[in-house]
Amino acid sequence: MTDGPTYGFDTLQIHAGARPDPATGARQTPIYQTTAYVFRDAEHAAALFNLQEVGYIYSRLTNPTVAVLQERIATLEGGVGAVCCSSGHAAQIMALFPLMAPGRNIVVSTRLYGGTVTQFSQTIKRFGWSAKFVDFDDLDAVRKAIDEDTRALFCESIANPGGYVTDLPAIAAVADDAGLPLIVDNTSATPYLCRPIEHGATLVVHSTTKYLTGNGTVTGGAIVDSGRFDWSASDKFPSLSAPEPAYHGLKFHETFGPLAYTFHGIAIGLRDLGMTMNPQAAHYTLMGIETLSLRMERHVENAMKIAEWLENDPRVDYVTYAGLKSSPYNGRVARICPKGAGALFTFAVKGGYDACVKLVNALEIFSHVANLGDTRSLIIHSASTTHRQLSPEQQRAAGAAPEVVRLSIGIEDVNDLIADLDQALAKATA
Ligand SMILES: *Cc1c(COP(=O)(O)O)cnc(C)c1O
C-alpha cells in the first residue's frame, strides 16, 4: 500500500509499511526468523556494506518484519523514518547516542517515568553525559538550564505517572530558539492521542512494550525522526554532520538528508550498540498496533468514568487526571491531545502510604504490576516500587508521592472496574 495523506489513522494502523509477501503472497506480515540474508553477488555485498544500497545484511541491523513495524510507527507519528530496538530504555539511549559525547548534557522534565529518571540521573553519567532536571512548566527555567554543552531537550507528552500534559509547542519553541532537538517520549499518549511532531518535536521515542503492543507480551522500543532538524546548522552534532571514520568519511546528513538520523540509528546505533528488536517481538507489536485506535478510545472512556467516580468518593483525597475539569492541565488536553488524556493517572487514598498498600492488596481485577498500557487494568504504588530509588522530593516532583497509587485503566467493563475499586477502598480505609 502506498501511504497517501488521504488515508485515515484506522487504515494506516493496519496497512502502513506492509504489503503482501513478495515470495508467497502471505497477507499477514511473515515473521522473518533469519539471522542473515544471501547477497546477490560480491558487488551487491560491497554496495550494502558501503551504504550505497539499502538492503538486508544481518538481523542485528535490519530485518523485514521489524522494517514493517518501523515504517508503520513512523507513518502513524508523521515521521520520515523509525528505528525499533529491544526496549523503551534502549530507545532512549539510542536516541541520545548520535547527539551526545562526554561532557554534554540534556535538559529534561522532572515529570518522567521512574526508570527514565534513574537512567538519566545515574546511568548515563558512566558515558560522561548528564541530565538537568527542570520543571517544564517554567519556560524560563528551561531556557536558563540550556548551556553550550546541551544537546537536546527531553520530556513526555502525557507524563507518567501523574496526569500531566506537557505544553509541547511552547517547549518546542524554546528548543528551536536554542538550535536544539526536542525529544518526546510518546509512550503514554500513543500517536492516536498525540502526535508530538505536529507540535514541533524533532524526535519521538516509544516503549512499544506498552499501548502499541497493548497486551503485555513483549518489550520493545522505537525512535521516530521528524526529518526536519538541520544537523549541519551548527557544529554541535558531528556524528551526523562531520565525516564518519567507520564509513570512509561519509557524512550522514549530507548523504542521506532528512533520513540521516534514521540511517545513523541503524548503521551505527544498532550495528555497534546491538539493542536490536527481534522479529517475534515485532510480530506481536504489529498485531497489537492494528487495533490501537479502538483500544485507546476505550482506555480513555473508561479512565474518564473511573476518574470522575473516584473524584466524588469521600475515601479519596484527590485525583490527578488531566481529563478532569478540575485538573490544571485540562486546558492543554484540548490543544495537545484532544481525543483524550490517556488512561494513566494517580489518586491519593485517605490514610496515606499504609492505605495504598492495603488497597493494592485488596483489588481483584486490577493487577499489581510494574507495567502500564495493557488491555487489563493495572495498579502500582509507585513510591514503594518503581519510584523507590528516588528521594521523596523526586517522588513528589514525578507525581509519585507516597500517598498516591497509579492506575493504568484497561479495556474491561467499566462497571466491574468501579466495583472492584469500591470494595478495595472499603477494605483500605476501614
Ligand atoms: C515503560 C516506559 C519506558 C521504558 O520502556 P521499557 O520498554 O520498559 O524499557 C520509558 N518511558 C515510559 C513513559 C514508559 O512507560
Coordinates of C-alpha atoms and ligand atoms in Angstrom, one line a residue:
M1 CA 0.0 0.0 0.0
T2 CA 1.2 3.5 -0.8
D3 CA 0.9 5.8 2.2
G4 CA -1.1 8.7 1.0
P5 CA -2.1 11.6 3.1
T6 CA -5.7 10.6 2.3
Y7 CA -5.6 7.5 4.5
G8 CA -7.0 7.8 8.0
F9 CA -5.3 6.6 11.2
D10 CA -7.6 3.5 11.3
T11 CA -6.4 2.4 7.9
L12 CA -2.7 3.2 8.4
Q13 CA -2.5 1.3 11.7
I14 CA -3.4 -1.8 9.8
H15 CA -1.7 -1.3 6.4
A16 CA 1.2 1.2 6.7
G17 CA 4.5 -0.4 5.8
A18 CA 3.0 -3.8 4.9
R19 CA 2.4 -5.4 1.6
P20 CA 1.6 -9.0 0.6
D21 CA 4.8 -11.1 1.0
P22 CA 6.5 -11.0 -2.4
A23 CA 7.6 -14.6 -2.2
T24 CA 4.3 -16.3 -1.1
G25 CA 1.6 -13.7 -1.2
A26 CA 1.1 -14.1 2.5
R27 CA -1.4 -11.4 3.5
Q28 CA -0.2 -11.1 7.1
T29 CA 3.4 -9.9 7.6
P30 CA 5.5 -13.1 8.0
I31 CA 8.0 -13.4 10.9
Y32 CA 11.3 -13.5 9.0
Q33 CA 13.1 -15.7 11.5
T34 CA 16.5 -15.4 10.0
T35 CA 19.9 -14.0 11.1
A36 CA 21.4 -13.3 7.7
Y37 CA 20.5 -12.6 4.1
V38 CA 22.2 -14.0 1.0
F39 CA 24.0 -11.4 -1.2
R40 CA 23.2 -11.5 -4.9
D41 CA 26.9 -11.3 -5.6
A42 CA 30.1 -9.7 -4.3
E43 CA 29.3 -6.3 -5.8
H44 CA 25.9 -6.3 -4.1
A45 CA 27.5 -7.2 -0.7
A46 CA 30.1 -4.3 -1.2
A47 CA 27.4 -1.8 -2.0
L48 CA 25.3 -2.8 1.1
F49 CA 28.3 -2.5 3.4
N50 CA 29.2 0.9 1.9
L51 CA 25.6 2.1 2.5
Q52 CA 25.4 2.7 -1.3
E53 CA 22.4 0.4 -1.5
V54 CA 19.7 -0.3 1.1
G55 CA 19.1 -3.9 1.8
Y56 CA 19.4 -6.7 4.3
I57 CA 22.7 -7.9 5.6
Y58 CA 22.3 -9.2 9.2
S59 CA 19.4 -9.0 11.6
R60 CA 21.3 -7.0 14.2
L61 CA 20.9 -4.1 11.8
T62 CA 17.7 -4.8 9.7
N63 CA 15.0 -7.5 9.4
P64 CA 12.0 -7.4 7.1
T65 CA 9.4 -8.0 9.9
V66 CA 11.0 -5.3 12.1
A67 CA 11.2 -3.0 9.0
V68 CA 7.4 -3.2 8.6
L69 CA 6.9 -2.1 12.2
Q70 CA 9.4 0.7 11.8
E71 CA 7.5 2.1 8.7
R72 CA 4.2 1.7 10.5
I73 CA 5.2 3.6 13.6
A74 CA 6.9 6.3 11.5
T75 CA 3.8 6.7 9.5
L76 CA 1.4 6.9 12.5
E77 CA 3.7 9.5 14.1
G78 CA 4.1 11.5 10.9
G79 CA 7.9 11.0 10.8
V80 CA 10.2 10.2 7.9
G81 CA 11.7 7.1 9.5
A82 CA 11.9 5.0 12.6
V83 CA 14.4 2.6 14.3
C84 CA 13.0 -0.1 16.5
C85 CA 15.0 -1.6 19.4
S86 CA 14.8 -4.0 22.2
S87 CA 13.0 -1.9 24.8
G88 CA 11.9 1.7 25.6
H89 CA 15.0 2.3 27.6
A90 CA 17.2 1.1 24.8
A91 CA 15.3 3.6 22.5
Q92 CA 16.2 6.4 24.9
I93 CA 20.0 5.6 24.9
M94 CA 19.8 5.0 21.1
A95 CA 18.0 8.4 20.6
L96 CA 20.7 10.3 22.6
F97 CA 23.7 8.4 21.2
P98 CA 24.2 10.3 17.9
L99 CA 23.7 13.7 19.7
M100 CA 25.9 13.2 22.8
A101 CA 29.6 13.0 23.8
P102 CA 31.4 13.1 27.1
G103 CA 30.8 16.4 28.8
R104 CA 27.5 17.0 27.0
N105 CA 24.1 17.3 28.8
I106 CA 20.4 17.1 28.2
V107 CA 17.7 19.3 29.8
V108 CA 14.8 17.1 30.9
S109 CA 11.4 17.4 32.5
T110 CA 11.1 16.4 36.2
R111 CA 7.9 14.6 35.2
L112 CA 9.2 11.3 33.8
Y113 CA 8.8 7.6 34.1
G114 CA 10.7 6.5 37.2
G115 CA 13.1 4.3 35.2
T116 CA 13.9 7.2 33.0
V117 CA 14.7 9.4 36.0
T118 CA 17.2 6.7 37.2
Q119 CA 18.6 6.2 33.7
F120 CA 19.2 9.9 33.2
S121 CA 20.3 10.8 36.7
Q122 CA 22.6 7.9 37.3
T123 CA 23.4 5.6 34.5
I124 CA 24.2 8.0 31.7
K125 CA 26.9 9.5 33.9
R126 CA 29.0 6.5 33.1
F127 CA 29.2 7.7 29.5
G128 CA 30.2 11.2 30.7
W129 CA 26.7 12.5 29.8
S130 CA 24.5 14.3 32.3
A131 CA 20.9 15.5 32.7
K132 CA 19.5 18.7 34.2
F133 CA 16.0 18.1 35.6
V134 CA 13.7 21.1 35.3
D135 CA 10.0 21.9 35.7
F136 CA 8.9 22.1 32.1
D137 CA 6.0 24.4 33.0
D138 CA 8.7 27.0 33.9
L139 CA 9.9 28.0 30.4
D140 CA 12.4 30.5 31.8
A141 CA 13.9 27.8 34.0
V142 CA 14.2 25.6 30.9
R143 CA 15.9 28.4 28.9
K144 CA 18.3 29.1 31.8
A145 CA 19.3 25.4 32.1
I146 CA 20.4 25.3 28.5
D147 CA 24.1 25.9 28.1
E148 CA 26.8 25.4 25.4
D149 CA 27.1 21.7 26.1
T150 CA 23.3 21.0 25.9
R151 CA 22.4 18.7 23.0
A152 CA 18.7 18.0 23.5
L153 CA 15.5 18.7 25.5
F154 CA 13.6 15.6 26.6
C155 CA 10.0 15.2 28.0
E156 CA 6.9 13.0 27.9
S157 CA 3.8 14.2 26.1
I158 CA 1.3 12.8 28.7
A159 CA 3.7 12.2 31.5
N160 CA 3.8 9.1 33.6
P161 CA 2.5 8.7 36.3
G162 CA 0.7 11.8 37.2
G163 CA -2.0 13.1 34.9
Y164 CA 0.2 15.8 33.4
V165 CA 0.3 17.1 29.8
T166 CA 3.3 18.9 28.5
D167 CA 2.8 22.2 26.6
L168 CA 4.7 20.8 23.6
P169 CA 4.5 23.8 21.3
A170 CA 5.9 26.1 24.0
I171 CA 8.8 23.7 24.7
A172 CA 9.4 23.1 21.0
A173 CA 9.8 26.9 20.6
V174 CA 12.4 27.0 23.4
A175 CA 14.3 24.1 21.7
D176 CA 14.1 25.8 18.4
D177 CA 15.4 29.2 19.7
A178 CA 18.4 27.3 21.2
G179 CA 19.0 25.3 18.0
L180 CA 18.4 22.0 19.8
P181 CA 16.3 19.0 19.0
L182 CA 13.3 18.2 21.2
I183 CA 12.8 14.5 22.1
V184 CA 9.3 13.5 23.2
D185 CA 8.5 10.2 24.9
N186 CA 5.0 9.5 23.5
T187 CA 4.5 6.1 25.2
S188 CA 1.6 7.1 27.4
A189 CA -0.3 9.0 24.7
T190 CA 0.5 6.9 21.6
P191 CA 0.2 8.6 18.2
Y192 CA -3.6 8.1 18.3
L193 CA -4.0 10.7 21.1
C194 CA -1.0 12.9 20.4
R195 CA 1.4 13.4 17.5
P196 CA 4.4 15.3 19.0
I197 CA 5.9 16.0 15.6
E198 CA 2.9 18.1 14.7
H199 CA 3.6 20.2 17.9
G200 CA 7.3 20.7 16.9
A201 CA 9.1 17.7 18.3
T202 CA 12.3 16.6 16.4
L203 CA 12.3 13.0 17.6
V204 CA 9.7 10.8 19.3
V205 CA 10.6 7.8 21.4
H206 CA 8.4 4.9 22.5
S207 CA 8.3 2.0 24.8
T208 CA 6.4 -0.2 22.4
T209 CA 6.0 -2.6 25.4
K210 CA 3.0 -0.5 26.4
Y211 CA 0.0 0.6 24.4
L212 CA 1.5 0.0 20.9
T213 CA 1.7 -3.8 21.6
G214 CA -1.2 -3.4 24.0
N215 CA -1.4 -6.8 25.7
G216 CA 1.7 -7.1 27.8
T217 CA 3.6 -9.7 25.8
V218 CA 6.9 -8.3 24.6
T219 CA 9.3 -5.4 25.3
G220 CA 10.4 -3.1 22.6
G221 CA 11.2 0.5 21.7
A222 CA 11.2 2.9 18.8
I223 CA 12.7 6.2 17.8
V224 CA 10.9 8.2 15.2
D225 CA 12.6 11.1 13.3
S226 CA 10.6 14.0 12.0
G227 CA 13.3 14.5 9.4
R228 CA 13.1 18.3 10.0
F229 CA 16.2 19.1 12.1
D230 CA 19.1 20.7 10.3
W231 CA 22.0 18.7 11.8
S232 CA 24.5 20.8 9.9
A233 CA 23.3 24.2 11.1
S234 CA 25.9 24.2 13.9
D235 CA 29.0 22.1 14.8
K236 CA 27.1 20.6 17.7
F237 CA 26.2 17.3 16.0
P238 CA 29.4 16.0 14.4
S239 CA 28.1 12.4 14.3
L240 CA 25.6 13.5 11.8
S241 CA 27.3 16.4 10.1
A242 CA 31.0 15.5 10.0
P243 CA 32.9 12.7 8.2
E244 CA 32.2 9.3 9.8
P245 CA 35.5 7.3 10.1
A246 CA 33.7 4.0 10.2
Y247 CA 32.3 4.6 6.8
H248 CA 35.3 6.0 4.9
G249 CA 34.5 9.6 5.8
L250 CA 30.8 9.5 4.7
K251 CA 28.8 12.5 6.1
F252 CA 25.3 11.2 7.2
H253 CA 23.4 14.5 6.9
E254 CA 25.0 15.5 3.6
T255 CA 24.4 12.0 2.1
F256 CA 21.0 11.0 3.5
G257 CA 19.3 14.4 4.1
P258 CA 16.2 14.1 6.1
L259 CA 16.9 10.3 6.7
A260 CA 20.3 11.0 8.2
Y261 CA 19.3 10.3 11.8
T262 CA 17.4 7.1 10.9
F263 CA 20.3 5.8 8.8
H264 CA 22.7 6.6 11.6
G265 CA 20.5 4.8 14.1
I266 CA 20.7 1.6 12.0
A267 CA 24.2 1.8 10.5
I268 CA 26.0 3.0 13.7
G269 CA 23.5 2.7 16.5
L270 CA 22.2 -0.9 16.0
R271 CA 25.4 -2.1 14.4
D272 CA 27.6 -1.1 17.4
L273 CA 25.2 -0.9 20.4
G274 CA 23.2 -4.0 19.3
M275 CA 20.0 -3.1 21.1
T276 CA 18.0 -4.9 18.3
M277 CA 14.3 -5.7 18.3
N278 CA 13.8 -9.4 17.4
P279 CA 11.3 -10.3 14.7
Q280 CA 9.0 -12.2 17.1
A281 CA 8.6 -9.0 19.2
A282 CA 8.0 -7.0 16.1
H283 CA 5.2 -9.5 15.1
Y284 CA 3.4 -9.2 18.5
T285 CA 3.6 -5.4 18.3
L286 CA 2.3 -5.4 14.7
M287 CA -0.6 -7.5 15.8
G288 CA -1.3 -5.0 18.7
I289 CA -1.0 -1.9 16.6
E290 CA -3.8 -3.0 14.3
T291 CA -6.3 -2.2 17.0
L292 CA -4.6 0.8 18.6
S293 CA -7.3 3.4 17.9
L294 CA -10.1 1.1 19.1
R295 CA -8.3 0.2 22.3
M296 CA -7.2 3.8 23.0
E297 CA -10.8 5.0 22.7
R298 CA -12.0 2.5 25.3
H299 CA -9.0 3.1 27.5
V300 CA -9.8 6.9 27.6
E301 CA -13.6 6.4 28.0
N302 CA -13.0 4.0 31.0
A303 CA -10.3 6.2 32.5
M304 CA -12.6 9.3 32.4
K305 CA -15.5 7.4 34.1
I306 CA -13.3 6.0 36.8
A307 CA -11.5 9.3 37.4
E308 CA -14.9 11.0 37.8
W309 CA -16.2 8.3 40.1
L310 CA -13.0 8.5 42.3
E311 CA -13.1 12.3 42.5
N312 CA -16.6 12.1 44.0
D313 CA -15.7 9.4 46.5
P314 CA -15.1 10.6 50.1
R315 CA -12.4 8.0 50.7
V316 CA -10.2 9.7 48.1
D317 CA -8.3 12.9 48.7
Y318 CA -7.6 13.9 45.1
V319 CA -7.3 12.5 41.6
T320 CA -4.8 13.7 39.0
Y321 CA -6.2 13.0 35.6
A322 CA -5.8 15.7 33.0
G323 CA -9.1 14.7 31.5
L324 CA -10.9 16.1 34.6
K325 CA -12.2 19.6 34.6
S326 CA -10.6 20.1 38.0
S327 CA -7.1 19.4 36.5
P328 CA -4.8 22.4 36.0
Y329 CA -3.8 20.7 32.7
N330 CA -7.3 20.2 31.4
G331 CA -6.9 23.2 29.1
R332 CA -3.9 21.6 27.5
V333 CA -5.8 18.4 26.6
A334 CA -7.9 20.3 24.0
R335 CA -4.7 21.6 22.3
I336 CA -2.3 18.7 22.7
C337 CA -4.3 15.5 22.9
P338 CA -7.9 16.4 22.0
K339 CA -9.0 12.7 21.7
G340 CA -8.3 12.3 25.4
A341 CA -5.8 12.5 28.2
G342 CA -4.8 8.8 28.1
A343 CA -5.6 6.2 30.7
L344 CA -2.9 6.6 33.3
F345 CA -3.5 8.6 36.4
T346 CA -2.9 8.7 40.1
F347 CA -5.2 9.2 43.1
A348 CA -4.5 9.8 46.7
V349 CA -6.1 7.5 49.2
K350 CA -7.1 8.9 52.6
G351 CA -4.9 7.1 55.0
G352 CA -1.7 7.6 53.1
Y353 CA 1.1 5.1 52.4
D354 CA -0.5 2.3 54.5
A355 CA -3.9 2.6 53.0
C356 CA -2.3 2.5 49.5
V357 CA -0.6 -0.8 50.3
K358 CA -3.9 -2.3 51.6
L359 CA -5.8 -1.1 48.6
V360 CA -3.3 -2.7 46.2
N361 CA -3.6 -6.0 48.1
A362 CA -7.4 -5.9 48.2
L363 CA -8.0 -5.5 44.4
E364 CA -9.2 -8.5 42.4
I365 CA -9.4 -7.4 38.8
F366 CA -6.6 -4.8 38.9
S367 CA -3.2 -6.5 38.8
H368 CA -0.4 -5.1 41.0
V369 CA 2.4 -4.9 38.4
A370 CA 5.2 -2.7 37.2
N371 CA 3.7 -2.1 33.8
L372 CA 1.2 0.1 32.0
G373 CA -0.7 0.2 28.8
D374 CA -2.1 -3.3 28.9
T375 CA -5.6 -4.3 27.9
R376 CA -6.1 -5.3 31.6
S377 CA -6.3 -2.8 34.3
L378 CA -3.2 -2.4 36.4
I379 CA -2.3 -0.6 39.6
I380 CA 1.0 0.2 41.3
H381 CA 2.0 2.0 44.4
S382 CA 4.9 3.9 42.8
A383 CA 6.6 5.1 46.0
S384 CA 7.2 1.6 47.2
T385 CA 8.1 0.1 43.8
T386 CA 9.0 1.9 40.5
H387 CA 9.9 5.2 42.2
R388 CA 11.5 3.6 45.2
Q389 CA 15.1 4.6 44.2
L390 CA 14.1 8.3 44.1
S391 CA 14.2 10.7 47.0
P392 CA 10.8 11.9 48.5
E393 CA 11.3 15.2 46.7
Q394 CA 12.0 13.5 43.4
Q395 CA 8.9 11.2 44.0
R396 CA 6.7 14.3 44.5
A397 CA 8.1 16.1 41.5
A398 CA 7.5 13.0 39.4
G399 CA 3.9 12.7 40.6
A400 CA 4.6 9.6 42.7
A401 CA 4.0 10.9 46.2
P402 CA 3.8 8.2 49.0
E403 CA 0.0 8.6 49.4
V404 CA -0.9 8.0 45.7
V405 CA -1.4 4.9 43.6
R406 CA -1.2 4.9 39.9
L407 CA -3.8 3.3 37.7
S408 CA -3.4 2.1 34.2
I409 CA -7.0 1.7 33.1
G410 CA -7.7 -1.3 30.9
I411 CA -10.5 -2.0 28.4
E412 CA -12.6 -4.3 30.6
D413 CA -16.3 -3.5 31.6
V414 CA -16.0 -0.2 33.4
N415 CA -18.7 -1.2 35.9
D416 CA -16.7 -4.2 37.0
L417 CA -13.6 -2.0 37.5
I418 CA -15.5 0.5 39.6
A419 CA -17.0 -2.2 41.7
D420 CA -13.5 -3.6 42.3
L421 CA -12.1 -0.2 43.3
D422 CA -15.2 0.2 45.6
Q423 CA -14.7 -3.0 47.6
A424 CA -10.9 -2.5 47.8
L425 CA -11.3 1.2 49.0
A426 CA -13.7 -0.1 51.7
K427 CA -11.0 -2.5 53.0
A428 CA -8.2 0.0 52.7
T429 CA -9.9 2.7 54.6
A430 CA -11.9 0.6 57.1
Ligands
LIG1 C1 7.9 1.8 30.2 C2 8.3 3.1 29.8 C3 9.7 3.3 29.4 C4 10.7 2.3 29.4 O1 10.4 1.3 28.4 P1 10.8 -0.3 28.5 O2 10.2 -0.9 27.3 O3 10.2 -0.8 29.8 O4 12.3 -0.3 28.5 C5 10.0 4.6 29.1 N1 9.1 5.6 29.1 C6 7.8 5.4 29.5 C7 6.9 6.6 29.5 C8 7.4 4.2 29.9 O5 6.1 4.0 30.3

